GROMACS .gro file of C-alpha atoms in nm:
model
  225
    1UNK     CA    1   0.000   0.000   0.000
    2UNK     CA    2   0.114   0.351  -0.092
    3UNK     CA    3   0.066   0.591   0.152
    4UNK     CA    4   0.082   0.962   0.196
    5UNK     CA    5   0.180   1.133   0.522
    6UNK     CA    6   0.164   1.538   0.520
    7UNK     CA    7   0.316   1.676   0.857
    8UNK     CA    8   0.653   1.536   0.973
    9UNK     CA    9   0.616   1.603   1.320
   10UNK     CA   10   0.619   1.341   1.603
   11UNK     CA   11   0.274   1.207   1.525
   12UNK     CA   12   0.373   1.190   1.139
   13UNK     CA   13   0.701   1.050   1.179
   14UNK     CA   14   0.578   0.792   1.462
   15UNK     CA   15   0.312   0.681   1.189
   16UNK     CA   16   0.537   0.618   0.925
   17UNK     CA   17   0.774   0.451   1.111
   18UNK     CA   18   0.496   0.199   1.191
   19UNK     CA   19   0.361   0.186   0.844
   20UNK     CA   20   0.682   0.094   0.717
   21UNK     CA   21   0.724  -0.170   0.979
   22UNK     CA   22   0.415  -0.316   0.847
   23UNK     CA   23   0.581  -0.344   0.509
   24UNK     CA   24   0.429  -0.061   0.338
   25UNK     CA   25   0.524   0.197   0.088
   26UNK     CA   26   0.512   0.572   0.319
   27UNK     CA   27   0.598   0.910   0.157
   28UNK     CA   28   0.603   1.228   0.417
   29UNK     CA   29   0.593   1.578   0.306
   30UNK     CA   30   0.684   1.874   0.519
   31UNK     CA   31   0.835   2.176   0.500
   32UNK     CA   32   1.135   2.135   0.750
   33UNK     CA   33   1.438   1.964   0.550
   34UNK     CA   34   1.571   1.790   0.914
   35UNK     CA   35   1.251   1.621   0.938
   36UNK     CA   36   1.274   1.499   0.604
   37UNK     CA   37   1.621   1.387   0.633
   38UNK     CA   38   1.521   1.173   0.911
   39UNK     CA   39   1.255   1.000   0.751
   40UNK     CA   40   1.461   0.921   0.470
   41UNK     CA   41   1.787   0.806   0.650
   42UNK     CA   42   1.601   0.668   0.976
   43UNK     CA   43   1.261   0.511   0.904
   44UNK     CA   44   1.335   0.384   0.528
   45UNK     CA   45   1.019   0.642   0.389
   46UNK     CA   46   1.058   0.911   0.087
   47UNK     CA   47   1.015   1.246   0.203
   48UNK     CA   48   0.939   1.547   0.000
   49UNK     CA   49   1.017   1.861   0.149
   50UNK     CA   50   0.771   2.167   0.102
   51UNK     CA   51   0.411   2.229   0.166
   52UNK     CA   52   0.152   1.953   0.238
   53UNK     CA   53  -0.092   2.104   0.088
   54UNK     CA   54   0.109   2.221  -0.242
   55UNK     CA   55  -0.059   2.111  -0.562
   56UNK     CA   56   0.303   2.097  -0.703
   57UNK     CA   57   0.442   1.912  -0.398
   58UNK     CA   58   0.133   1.651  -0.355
   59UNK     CA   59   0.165   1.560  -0.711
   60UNK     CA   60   0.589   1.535  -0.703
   61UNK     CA   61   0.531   1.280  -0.406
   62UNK     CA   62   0.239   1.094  -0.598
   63UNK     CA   63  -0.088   1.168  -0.462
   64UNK     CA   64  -0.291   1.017  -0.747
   65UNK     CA   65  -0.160   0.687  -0.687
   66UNK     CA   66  -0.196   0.677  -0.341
   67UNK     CA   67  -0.405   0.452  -0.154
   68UNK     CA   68  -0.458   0.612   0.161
   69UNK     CA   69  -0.336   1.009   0.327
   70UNK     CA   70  -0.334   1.117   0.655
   71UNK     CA   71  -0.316   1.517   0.738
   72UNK     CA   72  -0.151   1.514   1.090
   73UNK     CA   73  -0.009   1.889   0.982
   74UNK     CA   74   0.041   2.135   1.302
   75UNK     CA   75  -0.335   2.321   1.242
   76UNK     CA   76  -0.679   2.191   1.161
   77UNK     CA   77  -0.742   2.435   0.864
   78UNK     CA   78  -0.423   2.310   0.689
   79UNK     CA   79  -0.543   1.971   0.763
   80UNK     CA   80  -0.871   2.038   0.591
   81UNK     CA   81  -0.692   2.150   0.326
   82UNK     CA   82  -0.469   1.864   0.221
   83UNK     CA   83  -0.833   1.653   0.298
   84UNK     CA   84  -0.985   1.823   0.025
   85UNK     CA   85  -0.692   1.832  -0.199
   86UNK     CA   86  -0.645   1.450  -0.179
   87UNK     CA   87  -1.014   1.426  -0.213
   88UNK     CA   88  -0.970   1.591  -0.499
   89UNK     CA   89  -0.713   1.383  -0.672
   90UNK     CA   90  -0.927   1.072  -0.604
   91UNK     CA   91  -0.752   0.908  -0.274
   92UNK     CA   92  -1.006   0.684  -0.173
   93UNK     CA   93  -0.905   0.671   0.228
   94UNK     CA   94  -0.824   0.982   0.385
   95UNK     CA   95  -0.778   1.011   0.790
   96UNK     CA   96  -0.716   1.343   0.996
   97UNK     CA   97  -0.602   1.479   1.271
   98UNK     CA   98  -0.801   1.680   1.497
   99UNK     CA   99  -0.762   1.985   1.739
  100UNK     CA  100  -1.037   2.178   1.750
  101UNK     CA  101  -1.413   1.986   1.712
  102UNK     CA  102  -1.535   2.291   1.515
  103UNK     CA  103  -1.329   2.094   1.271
  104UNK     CA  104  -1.496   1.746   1.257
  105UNK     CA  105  -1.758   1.781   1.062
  106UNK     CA  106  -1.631   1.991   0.788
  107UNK     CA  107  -1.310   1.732   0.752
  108UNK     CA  108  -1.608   1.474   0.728
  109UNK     CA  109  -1.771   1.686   0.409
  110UNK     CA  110  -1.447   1.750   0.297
  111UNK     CA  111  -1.383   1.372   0.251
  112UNK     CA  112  -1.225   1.220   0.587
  113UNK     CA  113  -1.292   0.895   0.606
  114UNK     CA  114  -1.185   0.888   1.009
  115UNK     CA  115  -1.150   1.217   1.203
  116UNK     CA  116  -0.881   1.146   1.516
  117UNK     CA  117  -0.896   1.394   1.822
  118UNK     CA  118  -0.578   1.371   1.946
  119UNK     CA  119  -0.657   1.565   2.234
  120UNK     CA  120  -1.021   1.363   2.323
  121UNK     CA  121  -0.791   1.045   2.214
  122UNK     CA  122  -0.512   1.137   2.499
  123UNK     CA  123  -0.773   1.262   2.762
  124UNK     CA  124  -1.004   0.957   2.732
  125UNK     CA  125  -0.712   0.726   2.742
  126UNK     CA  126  -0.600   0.884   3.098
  127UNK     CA  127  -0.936   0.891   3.266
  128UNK     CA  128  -0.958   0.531   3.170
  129UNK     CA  129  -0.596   0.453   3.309
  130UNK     CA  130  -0.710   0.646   3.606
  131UNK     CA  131  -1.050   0.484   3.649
  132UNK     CA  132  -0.971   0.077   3.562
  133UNK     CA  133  -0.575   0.063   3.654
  134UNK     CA  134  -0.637  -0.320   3.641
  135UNK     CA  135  -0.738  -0.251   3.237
  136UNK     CA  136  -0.411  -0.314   3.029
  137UNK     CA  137  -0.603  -0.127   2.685
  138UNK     CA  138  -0.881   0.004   2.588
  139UNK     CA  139  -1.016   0.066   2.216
  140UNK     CA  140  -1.323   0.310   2.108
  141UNK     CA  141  -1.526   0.201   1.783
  142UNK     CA  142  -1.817   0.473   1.696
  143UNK     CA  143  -1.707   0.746   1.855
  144UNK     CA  144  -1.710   0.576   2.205
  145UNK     CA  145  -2.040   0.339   2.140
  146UNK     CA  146  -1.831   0.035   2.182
  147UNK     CA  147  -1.561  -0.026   2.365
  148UNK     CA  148  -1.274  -0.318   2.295
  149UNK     CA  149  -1.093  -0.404   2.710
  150UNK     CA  150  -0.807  -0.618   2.765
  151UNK     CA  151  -0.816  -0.766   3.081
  152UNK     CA  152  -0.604  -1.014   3.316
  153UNK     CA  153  -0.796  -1.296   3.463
  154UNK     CA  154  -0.663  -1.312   3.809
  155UNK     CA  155  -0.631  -1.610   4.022
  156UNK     CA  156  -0.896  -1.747   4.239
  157UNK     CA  157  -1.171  -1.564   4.074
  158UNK     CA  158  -1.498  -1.645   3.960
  159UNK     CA  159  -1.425  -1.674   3.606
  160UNK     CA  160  -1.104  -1.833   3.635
  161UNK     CA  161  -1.144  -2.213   3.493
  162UNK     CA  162  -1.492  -2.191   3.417
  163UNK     CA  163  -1.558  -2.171   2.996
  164UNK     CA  164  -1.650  -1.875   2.740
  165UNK     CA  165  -2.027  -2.062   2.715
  166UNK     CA  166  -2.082  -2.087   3.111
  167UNK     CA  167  -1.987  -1.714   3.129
  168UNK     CA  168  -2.176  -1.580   2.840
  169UNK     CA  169  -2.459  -1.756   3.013
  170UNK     CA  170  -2.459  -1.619   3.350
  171UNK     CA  171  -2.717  -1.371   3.387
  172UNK     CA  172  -2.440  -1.164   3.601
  173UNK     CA  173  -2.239  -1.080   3.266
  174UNK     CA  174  -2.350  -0.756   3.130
  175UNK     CA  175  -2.609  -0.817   2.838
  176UNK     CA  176  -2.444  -0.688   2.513
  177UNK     CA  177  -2.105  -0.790   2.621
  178UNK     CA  178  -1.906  -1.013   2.413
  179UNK     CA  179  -1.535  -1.235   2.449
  180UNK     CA  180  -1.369  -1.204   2.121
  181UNK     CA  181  -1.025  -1.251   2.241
  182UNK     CA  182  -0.791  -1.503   2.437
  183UNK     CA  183  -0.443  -1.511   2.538
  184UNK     CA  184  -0.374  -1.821   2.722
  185UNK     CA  185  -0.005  -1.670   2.826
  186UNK     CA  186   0.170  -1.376   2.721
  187UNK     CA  187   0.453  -1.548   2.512
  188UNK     CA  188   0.145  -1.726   2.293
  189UNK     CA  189  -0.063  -1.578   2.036
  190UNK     CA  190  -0.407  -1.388   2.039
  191UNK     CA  191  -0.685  -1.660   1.957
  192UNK     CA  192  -1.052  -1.625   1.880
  193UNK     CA  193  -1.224  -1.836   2.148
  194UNK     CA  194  -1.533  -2.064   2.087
  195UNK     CA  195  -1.773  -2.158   2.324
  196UNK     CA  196  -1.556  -2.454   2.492
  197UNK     CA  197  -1.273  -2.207   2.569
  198UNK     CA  198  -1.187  -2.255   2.933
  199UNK     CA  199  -1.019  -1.916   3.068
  200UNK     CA  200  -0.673  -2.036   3.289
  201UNK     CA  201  -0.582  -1.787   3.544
  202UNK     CA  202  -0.304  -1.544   3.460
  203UNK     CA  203  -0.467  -1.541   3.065
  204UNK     CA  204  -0.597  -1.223   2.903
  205UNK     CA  205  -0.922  -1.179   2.763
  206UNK     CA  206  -1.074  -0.931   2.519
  207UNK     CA  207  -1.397  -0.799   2.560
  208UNK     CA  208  -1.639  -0.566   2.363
  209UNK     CA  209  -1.912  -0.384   2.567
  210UNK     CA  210  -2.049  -0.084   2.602
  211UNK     CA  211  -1.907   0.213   2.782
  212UNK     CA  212  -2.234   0.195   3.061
  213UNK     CA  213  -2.142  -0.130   3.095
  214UNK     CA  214  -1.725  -0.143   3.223
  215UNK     CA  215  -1.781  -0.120   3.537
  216UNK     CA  216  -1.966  -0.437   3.535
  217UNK     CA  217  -1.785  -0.620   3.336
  218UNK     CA  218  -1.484  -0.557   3.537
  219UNK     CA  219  -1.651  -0.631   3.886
  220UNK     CA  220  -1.806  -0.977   3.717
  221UNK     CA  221  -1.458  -1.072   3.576
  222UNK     CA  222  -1.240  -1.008   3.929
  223UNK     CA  223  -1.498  -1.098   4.151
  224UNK     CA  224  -1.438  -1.373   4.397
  225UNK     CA  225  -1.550  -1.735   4.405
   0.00000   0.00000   0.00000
């Protein structure tokens, strides 16, 4: 996949060193010529130095054959910019960065596919740390409908040796709340359980529910037999 990164700053940078982790094809634009440098020599991306949101500049690095763009440039109007200019030149999948929410909906009419808040993205992700310390992550699908927890099973609880079918069963467990993942030890790989999964002490589970609902799902996973 070819992708398009305007705004070499940490965020940028931090995203294409990922991306080209993952094996993909990452070109960064911005206008500082250190930044650039870096991509090139450190992370293994191109870099083109000058203004994200350049006609000139977005067509040297190849915006018509990209496959996806993300605008994570230091302001929200330059952002919206380079959104419409890649909408434009017919990039099909186009995320944002956010600052301000004035700015959501007109990146969404502009043609971002996925509007990021950084700044509701970093807050939310400290109350939660704050609130469920025994949480190791938490995800946020439609704009915080659903939630995606990752949670220790500790010993001697209620949950511990008993199977994914008993527990979806239990009228205790939150209604609406779903195990989709299990890690029987950390060294071992993420599985999809099925019904007959029995969940050891000391594995990790992940678990969709709501956000009214993570309070109970944490008290009916730790509780006590």
């Amino acid at each position: 996949m070819y992708v398009l990164i305007g705004g070499a700053g940490l965020v940028g940078l931090s995203l294409a060193q990922k991306l080209v982790e993952l094996g993909h094809t990452v070109a960064v634009i911005d206008i500082d010529p250190i930044a650039c440098r870096y991509a090139r020599e450190q992370l293994g991306a191109m870099a083109f130095e000058g203004s994200a949101v350049s006609t000139e500049v977005l067509l040297e690095a190849g915006i018509r054959k990209a496959d996806s763009l993300a605008a994570v440039l230091r302001s929200d109007a330059l952002n919206l910019a380079m959104v419409t200019l890649a909408k434009h030149y017919g990039v099909t999948h186009i995320l944002s960065r956010m600052r301000h929410p004035d700015f959501a909906e007109p990146l969404r009419i502009a043609g971002a596919n996925h509007v990021i808040s950084t700044v509701e993205l970093s807050v939310s992700t400290m109350v939660n740390a704050i609130e469920y310390p025994q949480v190791e992550s938490m995800m946020h699908f439609e704009q915080g409908q659903i939630e995606v927890l990752k949670l220790s099973i500790p010993n001697n609880c209620y949950v511990a040796g008993r199977s994914v079918a008993e527990i979806a069963q239990d009228s205790r467990f939150p209604s609406g709340s779903l195990i989709i993942g299990y890690q029987p030890h950390p060294h071992e790989d993420l599985m999809i359980p099925n019904g007959s999964t029995i969940l050891e002490p000391h594995s990790t589970v992940l678990i969709v529910t709501k956000p009214g609902c993570l309070h109970q799902v944490i008290d009916f996973i730790e509780q006590k037999c």
